[in-house]
Structure formats: structure tokens, C-alpha cells
């Protein structure tokens, strides 16, 4: 029996809130091993001013395509189909989902919905200040949660879409939750 493959996606935008890059890792649900990766730059948007444009061509990252939006979306669809991805995960998924409505045929889940909530993340102890919902009141972004789960307090988020997708997958792995537990974070 083949293991389920799911996707973890991240996007970066420019100061005009246009997509400039997208990164996806296809992950084996059984062992959290990455089986495939995709990284694309949206042309011409990636050439405009963005907070993290200096890491678009980050060391060791293979760019699969630099093209217009329609071609990148077609590439993403091909990647998703080739890997049999039906479930897409992202940290603060509503942001990525809102920028990629072409991928709304997938079932989307928000990693943050488990990672930043006391009832789902055993590392969030009573010493942390939380809202009534159980969500941390502060420091619940990728960088803070990765540091909390890993104990690596030197970790810094790169803000390259592919490296961030890899890191978000690591957050899922460190949380150790099964796919069913992410239903609480389903956004569509």
C-alpha cells in the first residue's frame, strides 16, 4: 500500500501584495520524508520591491520555473497531480490560500491551528500567556514555534518560499500529530 503524500506550501509577496514566489514540498505522511519539491518565481512580479527579495535565489535552491502566473499555476497543478497531493498544509494557511485560489480544489489545512494552541502543542506550558481559545497571545509565528519545538533558539526563518515550506513541514513533524488531528485546522 502506498503512503499518502501531502503538500506543504509557502508563498512570498511583494509590497503590492502580489505573489513573487511559491515553494511546495511533497511529503510522505508515514515518515515525513520529502519526496519532491517545487519552487517558482512569478515574472515580472518577483522583480519588484519586496521585503525578502534578497533571498529569492537562495543558496542551494533550485528554481523550477520563472514565468508568468498562468504558467506557474499550470506547473503547480502538474506537480500536485504527479505527486497525488490532495491535502495542502501551510502555516497561517488563509494567507497562502487567498493568493492561490486556483488551488482551491485541494483540501487546505492551517498548521498554525495546532502549533500555536496549548491544547494541541505540549510545549506550550502554563508559563505561556494564552488567549481563552488556547492560542498563544504572542510569539506564535513560524520562527517562534520552530524554536519552541526544536529547542534551537538560533533558528531564523529565511523567508524563501521553499525553505519556509520545508521548515513548516518540520514543525508538523515535531508536533507529531496524525492527519486526522489537523481537521481542526481545515480552512475549506
JSON list of C-alpha atoms in Angstrom, two decimals:
[
{"chain": "A", "resi": 1, "resn": "UNK", "atom": "CA", "xyz": [0.00, 0.00, 0.00]},
{"chain": "A", "resi": 2, "resn": "UNK", "atom": "CA", "xyz": [1.35, 3.41, -0.95]},
{"chain": "A", "resi": 3, "resn": "UNK", "atom": "CA", "xyz": [1.58, 6.06, 1.72]},
{"chain": "A", "resi": 4, "resn": "UNK", "atom": "CA", "xyz": [-0.38, 9.25, 1.37]},
{"chain": "A", "resi": 5, "resn": "UNK", "atom": "CA", "xyz": [1.56, 12.22, 0.00]},
{"chain": "A", "resi": 6, "resn": "UNK", "atom": "CA", "xyz": [0.56, 15.67, 1.21]},
{"chain": "A", "resi": 7, "resn": "UNK", "atom": "CA", "xyz": [1.86, 19.11, 0.30]},
{"chain": "A", "resi": 8, "resn": "UNK", "atom": "CA", "xyz": [3.26, 21.92, 2.42]},
{"chain": "A", "resi": 9, "resn": "UNK", "atom": "CA", "xyz": [3.23, 25.27, 0.65]},
{"chain": "A", "resi": 10, "resn": "UNK", "atom": "CA", "xyz": [4.59, 28.74, 1.31]},
{"chain": "A", "resi": 11, "resn": "UNK", "atom": "CA", "xyz": [4.41, 31.94, -0.70]},
{"chain": "A", "resi": 12, "resn": "UNK", "atom": "CA", "xyz": [6.14, 35.27, -0.61]},
{"chain": "A", "resi": 13, "resn": "UNK", "atom": "CA", "xyz": [4.65, 38.54, -1.83]},
{"chain": "A", "resi": 14, "resn": "UNK", "atom": "CA", "xyz": [5.92, 41.97, -2.85]},
{"chain": "A", "resi": 15, "resn": "UNK", "atom": "CA", "xyz": [4.92, 45.31, -1.35]},
{"chain": "A", "resi": 16, "resn": "UNK", "atom": "CA", "xyz": [1.90, 45.36, -3.71]},
{"chain": "A", "resi": 17, "resn": "UNK", "atom": "CA", "xyz": [0.70, 42.05, -2.18]},
{"chain": "A", "resi": 18, "resn": "UNK", "atom": "CA", "xyz": [1.37, 40.16, -5.42]},
{"chain": "A", "resi": 19, "resn": "UNK", "atom": "CA", "xyz": [2.87, 36.69, -5.36]},
{"chain": "A", "resi": 20, "resn": "UNK", "atom": "CA", "xyz": [6.56, 36.71, -6.17]},
{"chain": "A", "resi": 21, "resn": "UNK", "atom": "CA", "xyz": [7.43, 33.11, -5.27]},
{"chain": "A", "resi": 22, "resn": "UNK", "atom": "CA", "xyz": [5.91, 29.79, -4.30]},
{"chain": "A", "resi": 23, "resn": "UNK", "atom": "CA", "xyz": [7.51, 26.72, -2.78]},
{"chain": "A", "resi": 24, "resn": "UNK", "atom": "CA", "xyz": [5.93, 23.31, -2.19]},
{"chain": "A", "resi": 25, "resn": "UNK", "atom": "CA", "xyz": [7.28, 20.15, -0.67]},
{"chain": "A", "resi": 26, "resn": "UNK", "atom": "CA", "xyz": [5.54, 16.84, -1.32]},
{"chain": "A", "resi": 27, "resn": "UNK", "atom": "CA", "xyz": [5.78, 14.81, 1.88]},
{"chain": "A", "resi": 28, "resn": "UNK", "atom": "CA", "xyz": [5.25, 11.15, 2.71]},
{"chain": "A", "resi": 29, "resn": "UNK", "atom": "CA", "xyz": [2.64, 11.11, 5.51]},
{"chain": "A", "resi": 30, "resn": "UNK", "atom": "CA", "xyz": [4.13, 7.99, 7.09]},
{"chain": "A", "resi": 31, "resn": "UNK", "atom": "CA", "xyz": [7.68, 9.17, 7.75]},
{"chain": "A", "resi": 32, "resn": "UNK", "atom": "CA", "xyz": [7.62, 12.90, 6.89]},
{"chain": "A", "resi": 33, "resn": "UNK", "atom": "CA", "xyz": [10.27, 12.46, 4.21]},
{"chain": "A", "resi": 34, "resn": "UNK", "atom": "CA", "xyz": [10.22, 14.97, 1.36]},
{"chain": "A", "resi": 35, "resn": "UNK", "atom": "CA", "xyz": [9.67, 13.10, -1.90]},
{"chain": "A", "resi": 36, "resn": "UNK", "atom": "CA", "xyz": [9.60, 16.08, -4.29]},
{"chain": "A", "resi": 37, "resn": "UNK", "atom": "CA", "xyz": [9.94, 19.87, -4.29]},
{"chain": "A", "resi": 38, "resn": "UNK", "atom": "CA", "xyz": [8.82, 22.76, -6.46]},
{"chain": "A", "resi": 39, "resn": "UNK", "atom": "CA", "xyz": [9.98, 26.37, -6.40]},
{"chain": "A", "resi": 40, "resn": "UNK", "atom": "CA", "xyz": [8.80, 29.00, -8.86]},
{"chain": "A", "resi": 41, "resn": "UNK", "atom": "CA", "xyz": [9.18, 32.74, -9.33]},
{"chain": "A", "resi": 42, "resn": "UNK", "atom": "CA", "xyz": [6.32, 34.82, -10.70]},
{"chain": "A", "resi": 43, "resn": "UNK", "atom": "CA", "xyz": [7.61, 37.01, -13.54]},
{"chain": "A", "resi": 44, "resn": "UNK", "atom": "CA", "xyz": [7.58, 40.03, -13.63]},
{"chain": "A", "resi": 45, "resn": "UNK", "atom": "CA", "xyz": [6.30, 40.40, -10.03]},
{"chain": "A", "resi": 46, "resn": "UNK", "atom": "CA", "xyz": [9.45, 38.94, -8.46]},
{"chain": "A", "resi": 47, "resn": "UNK", "atom": "CA", "xyz": [11.47, 41.84, -9.92]},
{"chain": "A", "resi": 48, "resn": "UNK", "atom": "CA", "xyz": [9.51, 44.44, -7.93]},
{"chain": "A", "resi": 49, "resn": "UNK", "atom": "CA", "xyz": [10.29, 45.61, -4.41]},
{"chain": "A", "resi": 50, "resn": "UNK", "atom": "CA", "xyz": [9.72, 43.05, -1.69]},
{"chain": "A", "resi": 51, "resn": "UNK", "atom": "CA", "xyz": [10.91, 42.70, 1.87]},
{"chain": "A", "resi": 52, "resn": "UNK", "atom": "CA", "xyz": [12.65, 39.38, 1.22]},
{"chain": "A", "resi": 53, "resn": "UNK", "atom": "CA", "xyz": [13.63, 39.69, -2.44]},
{"chain": "A", "resi": 54, "resn": "UNK", "atom": "CA", "xyz": [17.29, 39.21, -1.46]},
{"chain": "A", "resi": 55, "resn": "UNK", "atom": "CA", "xyz": [16.61, 35.51, -0.72]},
{"chain": "A", "resi": 56, "resn": "UNK", "atom": "CA", "xyz": [14.57, 34.65, -3.82]},
{"chain": "A", "resi": 57, "resn": "UNK", "atom": "CA", "xyz": [17.63, 32.96, -5.29]},
{"chain": "A", "resi": 58, "resn": "UNK", "atom": "CA", "xyz": [18.81, 31.47, -2.00]},
{"chain": "A", "resi": 59, "resn": "UNK", "atom": "CA", "xyz": [21.90, 29.28, -1.87]},
{"chain": "A", "resi": 60, "resn": "UNK", "atom": "CA", "xyz": [21.33, 25.72, -2.99]},
{"chain": "A", "resi": 61, "resn": "UNK", "atom": "CA", "xyz": [17.71, 26.29, -4.04]},
{"chain": "A", "resi": 62, "resn": "UNK", "atom": "CA", "xyz": [16.81, 25.02, -7.49]},
{"chain": "A", "resi": 63, "resn": "UNK", "atom": "CA", "xyz": [14.32, 27.23, -9.28]},
{"chain": "A", "resi": 64, "resn": "UNK", "atom": "CA", "xyz": [11.97, 25.06, -11.32]},
{"chain": "A", "resi": 65, "resn": "UNK", "atom": "CA", "xyz": [10.45, 27.91, -13.30]},
{"chain": "A", "resi": 66, "resn": "UNK", "atom": "CA", "xyz": [10.49, 31.67, -13.74]},
{"chain": "A", "resi": 67, "resn": "UNK", "atom": "CA", "xyz": [7.32, 32.52, -15.64]},
{"chain": "A", "resi": 68, "resn": "UNK", "atom": "CA", "xyz": [4.03, 34.35, -15.69]},
{"chain": "A", "resi": 69, "resn": "UNK", "atom": "CA", "xyz": [1.29, 33.50, -13.22]},
{"chain": "A", "resi": 70, "resn": "UNK", "atom": "CA", "xyz": [-0.66, 31.19, -15.54]},
{"chain": "A", "resi": 71, "resn": "UNK", "atom": "CA", "xyz": [2.41, 29.10, -16.36]},
{"chain": "A", "resi": 72, "resn": "UNK", "atom": "CA", "xyz": [3.46, 28.83, -12.70]},
{"chain": "A", "resi": 73, "resn": "UNK", "atom": "CA", "xyz": [-0.07, 27.77, -11.72]},
{"chain": "A", "resi": 74, "resn": "UNK", "atom": "CA", "xyz": [-0.05, 25.16, -14.52]},
{"chain": "A", "resi": 75, "resn": "UNK", "atom": "CA", "xyz": [3.31, 23.91, -13.20]},
{"chain": "A", "resi": 76, "resn": "UNK", "atom": "CA", "xyz": [1.90, 23.73, -9.66]},
{"chain": "A", "resi": 77, "resn": "UNK", "atom": "CA", "xyz": [-1.09, 21.75, -10.91]},
{"chain": "A", "resi": 78, "resn": "UNK", "atom": "CA", "xyz": [1.25, 19.33, -12.69]},
{"chain": "A", "resi": 79, "resn": "UNK", "atom": "CA", "xyz": [3.41, 18.95, -9.59]},
{"chain": "A", "resi": 80, "resn": "UNK", "atom": "CA", "xyz": [0.34, 18.33, -7.41]},
{"chain": "A", "resi": 81, "resn": "UNK", "atom": "CA", "xyz": [-1.12, 15.80, -9.84]},
{"chain": "A", "resi": 82, "resn": "UNK", "atom": "CA", "xyz": [2.20, 14.00, -10.39]},
{"chain": "A", "resi": 83, "resn": "UNK", "atom": "CA", "xyz": [2.62, 13.56, -6.64]},
{"chain": "A", "resi": 84, "resn": "UNK", "atom": "CA", "xyz": [-1.02, 12.66, -5.94]},
{"chain": "A", "resi": 85, "resn": "UNK", "atom": "CA", "xyz": [-1.44, 15.53, -3.47]},
{"chain": "A", "resi": 86, "resn": "UNK", "atom": "CA", "xyz": [-4.98, 16.02, -2.20]},
{"chain": "A", "resi": 87, "resn": "UNK", "atom": "CA", "xyz": [-4.20, 17.83, 1.07]},
{"chain": "A", "resi": 88, "resn": "UNK", "atom": "CA", "xyz": [-2.27, 21.10, 1.29]},
{"chain": "A", "resi": 89, "resn": "UNK", "atom": "CA", "xyz": [-0.83, 22.45, 4.54]},
{"chain": "A", "resi": 90, "resn": "UNK", "atom": "CA", "xyz": [0.54, 25.90, 5.29]},
{"chain": "A", "resi": 91, "resn": "UNK", "atom": "CA", "xyz": [1.38, 27.98, 8.33]},
{"chain": "A", "resi": 92, "resn": "UNK", "atom": "CA", "xyz": [-1.25, 30.72, 8.51]},
{"chain": "A", "resi": 93, "resn": "UNK", "atom": "CA", "xyz": [-2.86, 28.95, 5.56]},
{"chain": "A", "resi": 94, "resn": "UNK", "atom": "CA", "xyz": [-5.55, 31.55, 4.89]},
{"chain": "A", "resi": 95, "resn": "UNK", "atom": "CA", "xyz": [-2.85, 33.88, 3.55]},
{"chain": "A", "resi": 96, "resn": "UNK", "atom": "CA", "xyz": [-1.47, 31.39, 1.02]},
{"chain": "A", "resi": 97, "resn": "UNK", "atom": "CA", "xyz": [-4.95, 30.08, 0.19]},
{"chain": "A", "resi": 98, "resn": "UNK", "atom": "CA", "xyz": [-6.20, 33.60, -0.57]},
{"chain": "A", "resi": 99, "resn": "UNK", "atom": "CA", "xyz": [-3.33, 34.14, -3.01]},
{"chain": "A", "resi": 100, "resn": "UNK", "atom": "CA", "xyz": [-3.74, 30.78, -4.75]},
{"chain": "A", "resi": 101, "resn": "UNK", "atom": "CA", "xyz": [-7.47, 30.41, -5.38]},
{"chain": "A", "resi": 102, "resn": "UNK", "atom": "CA", "xyz": [-6.57, 28.25, -8.40]},
{"chain": "A", "resi": 103, "resn": "UNK", "atom": "CA", "xyz": [-5.64, 25.51, -5.93]},
{"chain": "A", "resi": 104, "resn": "UNK", "atom": "CA", "xyz": [-8.94, 25.55, -4.02]},
{"chain": "A", "resi": 105, "resn": "UNK", "atom": "CA", "xyz": [-9.74, 22.07, -5.40]},
{"chain": "A", "resi": 106, "resn": "UNK", "atom": "CA", "xyz": [-7.36, 20.77, -2.71]},
{"chain": "A", "resi": 107, "resn": "UNK", "atom": "CA", "xyz": [-8.29, 20.47, 0.95]},
{"chain": "A", "resi": 108, "resn": "UNK", "atom": "CA", "xyz": [-6.31, 23.10, 2.86]},
{"chain": "A", "resi": 109, "resn": "UNK", "atom": "CA", "xyz": [-5.17, 22.93, 6.50]},
{"chain": "A", "resi": 110, "resn": "UNK", "atom": "CA", "xyz": [-3.58, 25.50, 8.76]},
{"chain": "A", "resi": 111, "resn": "UNK", "atom": "CA", "xyz": [-0.53, 24.19, 10.65]},
{"chain": "A", "resi": 112, "resn": "UNK", "atom": "CA", "xyz": [-0.71, 27.18, 12.99]},
{"chain": "A", "resi": 113, "resn": "UNK", "atom": "CA", "xyz": [-4.11, 25.99, 14.24]},
{"chain": "A", "resi": 114, "resn": "UNK", "atom": "CA", "xyz": [-2.32, 23.17, 16.05]},
{"chain": "A", "resi": 115, "resn": "UNK", "atom": "CA", "xyz": [1.17, 24.59, 16.54]},
{"chain": "A", "resi": 116, "resn": "UNK", "atom": "CA", "xyz": [0.14, 27.79, 18.32]},
{"chain": "A", "resi": 117, "resn": "UNK", "atom": "CA", "xyz": [-2.56, 26.32, 20.59]},
{"chain": "A", "resi": 118, "resn": "UNK", "atom": "CA", "xyz": [-1.94, 24.93, 24.06]},
{"chain": "A", "resi": 119, "resn": "UNK", "atom": "CA", "xyz": [-4.42, 22.08, 23.63]},
{"chain": "A", "resi": 120, "resn": "UNK", "atom": "CA", "xyz": [-2.52, 20.77, 20.59]},
{"chain": "A", "resi": 121, "resn": "UNK", "atom": "CA", "xyz": [1.10, 21.67, 21.36]},
{"chain": "A", "resi": 122, "resn": "UNK", "atom": "CA", "xyz": [2.51, 20.11, 24.53]},
{"chain": "A", "resi": 123, "resn": "UNK", "atom": "CA", "xyz": [5.44, 22.56, 24.52]},
{"chain": "A", "resi": 124, "resn": "UNK", "atom": "CA", "xyz": [3.05, 25.40, 25.32]},
{"chain": "A", "resi": 125, "resn": "UNK", "atom": "CA", "xyz": [3.01, 25.07, 29.08]},
{"chain": "A", "resi": 126, "resn": "UNK", "atom": "CA", "xyz": [1.20, 27.10, 31.75]},
{"chain": "A", "resi": 127, "resn": "UNK", "atom": "CA", "xyz": [4.04, 29.64, 31.84]},
{"chain": "A", "resi": 128, "resn": "UNK", "atom": "CA", "xyz": [2.97, 30.89, 28.38]},
{"chain": "A", "resi": 129, "resn": "UNK", "atom": "CA", "xyz": [0.27, 33.55, 28.19]},
{"chain": "A", "resi": 130, "resn": "UNK", "atom": "CA", "xyz": [-2.62, 32.31, 26.05]},
{"chain": "A", "resi": 131, "resn": "UNK", "atom": "CA", "xyz": [-5.99, 33.60, 24.90]},
{"chain": "A", "resi": 132, "resn": "UNK", "atom": "CA", "xyz": [-9.19, 31.88, 26.09]},
{"chain": "A", "resi": 133, "resn": "UNK", "atom": "CA", "xyz": [-9.08, 29.84, 22.89]},
{"chain": "A", "resi": 134, "resn": "UNK", "atom": "CA", "xyz": [-5.72, 28.38, 23.94]},
{"chain": "A", "resi": 135, "resn": "UNK", "atom": "CA", "xyz": [-3.73, 30.26, 21.30]},
{"chain": "A", "resi": 136, "resn": "UNK", "atom": "CA", "xyz": [-0.55, 31.96, 22.36]},
{"chain": "A", "resi": 137, "resn": "UNK", "atom": "CA", "xyz": [-1.06, 35.71, 22.84]},
{"chain": "A", "resi": 138, "resn": "UNK", "atom": "CA", "xyz": [2.28, 36.45, 21.17]},
{"chain": "A", "resi": 139, "resn": "UNK", "atom": "CA", "xyz": [5.22, 34.76, 19.51]},
{"chain": "A", "resi": 140, "resn": "UNK", "atom": "CA", "xyz": [3.22, 32.23, 17.53]},
{"chain": "A", "resi": 141, "resn": "UNK", "atom": "CA", "xyz": [4.82, 32.74, 14.12]},
{"chain": "A", "resi": 142, "resn": "UNK", "atom": "CA", "xyz": [6.89, 30.11, 12.33]},
{"chain": "A", "resi": 143, "resn": "UNK", "atom": "CA", "xyz": [10.18, 31.25, 13.81]},
{"chain": "A", "resi": 144, "resn": "UNK", "atom": "CA", "xyz": [9.00, 31.27, 17.44]},
{"chain": "A", "resi": 145, "resn": "UNK", "atom": "CA", "xyz": [7.15, 27.95, 17.15]},
{"chain": "A", "resi": 146, "resn": "UNK", "atom": "CA", "xyz": [10.07, 26.26, 15.38]},
{"chain": "A", "resi": 147, "resn": "UNK", "atom": "CA", "xyz": [12.39, 27.44, 18.16]},
{"chain": "A", "resi": 148, "resn": "UNK", "atom": "CA", "xyz": [9.98, 26.24, 20.85]},
{"chain": "A", "resi": 149, "resn": "UNK", "atom": "CA", "xyz": [9.51, 22.79, 19.32]},
{"chain": "A", "resi": 150, "resn": "UNK", "atom": "CA", "xyz": [13.12, 22.17, 18.31]},
{"chain": "A", "resi": 151, "resn": "UNK", "atom": "CA", "xyz": [14.95, 23.86, 21.17]},
{"chain": "A", "resi": 152, "resn": "UNK", "atom": "CA", "xyz": [17.12, 25.55, 18.52]},
{"chain": "A", "resi": 153, "resn": "UNK", "atom": "CA", "xyz": [16.98, 29.15, 19.70]},
{"chain": "A", "resi": 154, "resn": "UNK", "atom": "CA", "xyz": [19.36, 30.25, 16.95]},
{"chain": "A", "resi": 155, "resn": "UNK", "atom": "CA", "xyz": [16.96, 29.22, 14.17]},
{"chain": "A", "resi": 156, "resn": "UNK", "atom": "CA", "xyz": [15.93, 32.05, 11.85]},
{"chain": "A", "resi": 157, "resn": "UNK", "atom": "CA", "xyz": [13.24, 31.86, 9.22]},
{"chain": "A", "resi": 158, "resn": "UNK", "atom": "CA", "xyz": [14.78, 32.56, 5.80]},
{"chain": "A", "resi": 159, "resn": "UNK", "atom": "CA", "xyz": [11.61, 33.89, 4.10]},
{"chain": "A", "resi": 160, "resn": "UNK", "atom": "CA", "xyz": [12.38, 31.96, 0.93]},
{"chain": "A", "resi": 161, "resn": "UNK", "atom": "CA", "xyz": [9.17, 30.14, -0.05]},
{"chain": "A", "resi": 162, "resn": "UNK", "atom": "CA", "xyz": [10.83, 26.73, -0.48]},
{"chain": "A", "resi": 163, "resn": "UNK", "atom": "CA", "xyz": [12.99, 26.79, 2.65]},
{"chain": "A", "resi": 164, "resn": "UNK", "atom": "CA", "xyz": [10.00, 28.03, 4.63]},
{"chain": "A", "resi": 165, "resn": "UNK", "atom": "CA", "xyz": [7.80, 25.19, 3.27]},
{"chain": "A", "resi": 166, "resn": "UNK", "atom": "CA", "xyz": [10.49, 22.74, 4.41]},
{"chain": "A", "resi": 167, "resn": "UNK", "atom": "CA", "xyz": [10.58, 24.35, 7.86]},
{"chain": "A", "resi": 168, "resn": "UNK", "atom": "CA", "xyz": [6.79, 24.30, 8.16]},
{"chain": "A", "resi": 169, "resn": "UNK", "atom": "CA", "xyz": [6.87, 20.58, 7.35]},
{"chain": "A", "resi": 170, "resn": "UNK", "atom": "CA", "xyz": [9.44, 20.17, 10.15]},
{"chain": "A", "resi": 171, "resn": "UNK", "atom": "CA", "xyz": [7.01, 21.89, 12.54]},
{"chain": "A", "resi": 172, "resn": "UNK", "atom": "CA", "xyz": [4.40, 19.30, 11.58]},
{"chain": "A", "resi": 173, "resn": "UNK", "atom": "CA", "xyz": [6.90, 16.51, 12.13]},
{"chain": "A", "resi": 174, "resn": "UNK", "atom": "CA", "xyz": [7.93, 17.88, 15.54]},
{"chain": "A", "resi": 175, "resn": "UNK", "atom": "CA", "xyz": [4.29, 18.23, 16.60]},
{"chain": "A", "resi": 176, "resn": "UNK", "atom": "CA", "xyz": [3.83, 14.52, 15.86]},
{"chain": "A", "resi": 177, "resn": "UNK", "atom": "CA", "xyz": [0.13, 14.78, 15.02]},
{"chain": "A", "resi": 178, "resn": "UNK", "atom": "CA", "xyz": [-1.66, 12.43, 12.66]},
{"chain": "A", "resi": 179, "resn": "UNK", "atom": "CA", "xyz": [-3.53, 13.71, 9.61]},
{"chain": "A", "resi": 180, "resn": "UNK", "atom": "CA", "xyz": [-6.94, 13.40, 11.31]},
{"chain": "A", "resi": 181, "resn": "UNK", "atom": "CA", "xyz": [-5.89, 15.77, 14.09]},
{"chain": "A", "resi": 182, "resn": "UNK", "atom": "CA", "xyz": [-5.40, 18.53, 11.51]},
{"chain": "A", "resi": 183, "resn": "UNK", "atom": "CA", "xyz": [-9.15, 18.59, 10.79]},
{"chain": "A", "resi": 184, "resn": "UNK", "atom": "CA", "xyz": [-9.38, 21.32, 13.44]},
{"chain": "A", "resi": 185, "resn": "UNK", "atom": "CA", "xyz": [-7.22, 23.43, 11.11]},
{"chain": "A", "resi": 186, "resn": "UNK", "atom": "CA", "xyz": [-9.16, 22.76, 7.90]},
{"chain": "A", "resi": 187, "resn": "UNK", "atom": "CA", "xyz": [-9.97, 26.03, 6.14]},
{"chain": "A", "resi": 188, "resn": "UNK", "atom": "CA", "xyz": [-12.09, 24.86, 3.17]}
]
